[in-house]
């Protein structure tokens, strides 16, 4: 090998790596368990919960402090475990995607880690390998590269050697006959020698990573809304507590007892459940979604899933499988055979010669997905079996875009010549006359309109001794055309239909040709709206783009920066945008979207880092499951919030009621601590585990601008709370009228309050009015909580230590019947209200 191709020395490579850095993208923000814990502790919801617990500890209320701090620690641990697991899975994905490289150093071939490749290294590129860096071709033998990771186009592109070893024109992925190889591209055919020109963040792939740093993620709306409501609720609780102190002290003159009563009421009003509910719902939601094969990288994405209005899907590798399949064969006489994915129906006898010749013109062990497609037509084997021998191979040339193989097939005296390539190149090799050429062109155009990529196939028998120096020396006969397509993923059509039924508009954004894009969109059921090409988009201003968006379902020949522009334009129209993709070119738009969804298996590391959620199994239909779960989580969160607001009304009422009538205080810290042990698990665990509503995927997306604490929700919660308070007040007056002792009044009212709380749980389990569903709706968590509450109530009456702690007097069967009857009346009444006026569901208005 000449001196010019000797490559770097080891010393030179070390010096350049020290000066320019390792060959890896900009360091991702690795999140260790300690860093995750610090992030969790900075969350305002958990910070408030911890502060509340410490406050109660300071005033000597150890029980309440321990309850609050225990819930805080549980929420922190759940979040840390989930986030740490997420980072471990992503680290494993990163390690799997790290390529190795074959380089020439010190005149010898060495296999090294991709991160050790330096600028100036000589790369030896072979079929099946990924380029570890950007490089310039110096030597090449029939080289083709798959650059779909960077461009989104599934078809490999031809490469040629640079003229005089110098770059020819601007370097940009996606063009034919370029001398440039790009980091991350897959060599699907041939071999080459290339000199590394850029490494690490200076490569085209690394440039995408740099552009991500300039994009800001969408702030979580739900967190901000909850923070404001907690603040308002806290102010109301403090005000109510002060009012109680003044009322008690003024009417009874005992300011110490007034202070204790005020603290007890303040404890009952402090919104400790809201931060618990939000933290637990987000952590448990991420865990539930992971069970559906979806990894949540950012918990804030969970709250947004149910509000998604537009799903922008990349075609290659997302809607399709990113592999070529022969779907149609056409003979020279016009006969056509349509095949399913992989040709599982088998090749009919009339088309066997055409298909087998395409196989003979392919590599024995192909990496090129187009050649693999021909092999799949012959699962029993084809060329290269038994005594078959490949005699000679003529590769692609810029002046003849066809591959020609010469075979000595077992049992044949003559040699078999098989050629495949661009239809025009095959027409030239066959010397087709005007009519035959026109027929071929018409057939090729018809197949292209169906979104197929077309190859011409020809065959010859050689008995002439020495082989000619060029494929043009063979007298080949035109056999027909083979149409290839990147097949739709299984389940995509059903997933798209479910999205549309749920009011989520599906759009396809691809770098492929309009005809191919339209065919895939039609097959997927996306819709036949207008198509906007990248060239058209480049000539549009923002107003023109905004005007075209509502009628557009497909964007074709789109460049990476244009994908980002489309996402931003949709966001500008008030849409909640989910973007799916797997390529490096998708990363900026994945990060800019409200919900970035990356493919975990086929997807690039950069795309996974930029996304909010990752589909672990590359199953597009999993996004539908994620949207369903997102809606379920938000529905259940609304139920929990409604319950929390409703339940504090009777609790506060029972605390204030004795003050108004000059009776001893009924609720003390121990009673409120017990109520918190009922309310907190119910709101954070029972409602979280509720199954989804029957219409969860038949209603429009919720309005993302609507507050979780909407006036309609607060009004419905207030109505429930007043009904519960009415039950408690009624029981209280019955007890007073019966001249029951204070301990018995306390026990009876407390039991009535707990029964009212359980009725509120049953009412809020479903938005739909159904008394039967309130009891029969499945829920293991609900059954366990009910059993625990009933057992504790029974123990508070029957176990002397507990009855002394609660200062309860004995209750009789008729007393309990009064409580049960009052609760049943309340439950039936609220279910009738739901029937007449269904609770608000916060859905987006029809557009």
XYZ file of N, CA, C and O in Angstrom, residues 52-70 267 669-670 673:
92
model
N -44.612 20.429 55.194
C -45.789 20.246 56.040
C -45.485 19.256 57.160
O -45.839 19.486 58.328
N -44.834 18.158 56.814
C -44.484 17.177 57.834
C -43.559 17.739 58.893
O -43.739 17.500 60.092
N -42.556 18.504 58.469
C -41.634 19.116 59.423
C -42.343 20.142 60.301
O -42.020 20.295 61.481
N -43.307 20.858 59.712
C -44.063 21.841 60.487
C -44.850 21.156 61.602
O -44.835 21.601 62.755
N -45.528 20.063 61.270
C -46.276 19.345 62.297
C -45.352 18.751 63.359
O -45.694 18.656 64.537
N -44.158 18.346 62.911
C -43.180 17.831 63.862
C -42.765 18.921 64.836
O -42.602 18.689 66.041
N -42.621 20.137 64.319
C -42.196 21.259 65.152
C -43.244 21.622 66.203
O -42.911 22.041 67.315
N -44.525 21.480 65.840
C -45.581 21.839 66.808
C -45.951 20.656 67.697
O -46.883 20.741 68.481
N -45.227 19.555 67.554
C -45.419 18.427 68.442
C -46.423 17.394 67.997
O -46.728 16.475 68.758
N -46.956 17.528 66.779
C -47.936 16.546 66.293
C -47.176 15.434 65.569
O -47.043 15.421 64.351
N -46.665 14.493 66.368
C -45.790 13.462 65.823
C -46.524 12.543 64.859
O -45.990 12.152 63.823
N -47.769 12.180 65.179
C -48.495 11.250 64.319
C -48.682 11.827 62.908
O -48.402 11.174 61.913
N -49.205 13.062 62.856
C -49.432 13.679 61.543
C -48.121 13.871 60.796
O -48.046 13.662 59.586
N -47.069 14.273 61.542
C -45.770 14.479 60.906
C -45.261 13.180 60.299
O -44.771 13.156 59.167
N -45.373 12.083 61.036
C -44.891 10.800 60.525
C -45.699 10.353 59.312
O -45.149 9.788 58.354
N -47.012 10.593 59.328
C -47.849 10.215 58.188
C -47.412 10.973 56.938
O -47.203 10.398 55.866
N -47.279 12.298 57.087
C -46.884 13.118 55.927
C -45.499 12.737 55.427
O -45.268 12.594 54.218
N -44.548 12.585 56.350
C -43.179 12.263 55.941
C -43.104 10.867 55.330
O -42.326 10.630 54.393
N -43.905 9.933 55.837
C -43.907 8.585 55.267
C -44.405 8.607 53.829
O -43.814 7.976 52.946
N -55.095 21.375 60.398
C -54.608 20.085 59.917
C -55.601 19.445 58.962
O -55.227 18.845 57.963
N -56.675 15.852 67.086
C -55.586 15.431 66.170
C -55.601 13.944 65.854
O -55.321 13.548 64.724
N -55.931 13.084 66.833
C -55.913 11.651 66.585
C -56.978 11.259 65.575
O -56.773 10.367 64.729
N -55.812 12.443 62.165
C -54.742 11.568 61.688
C -55.324 10.286 61.104
O -54.881 9.792 60.061
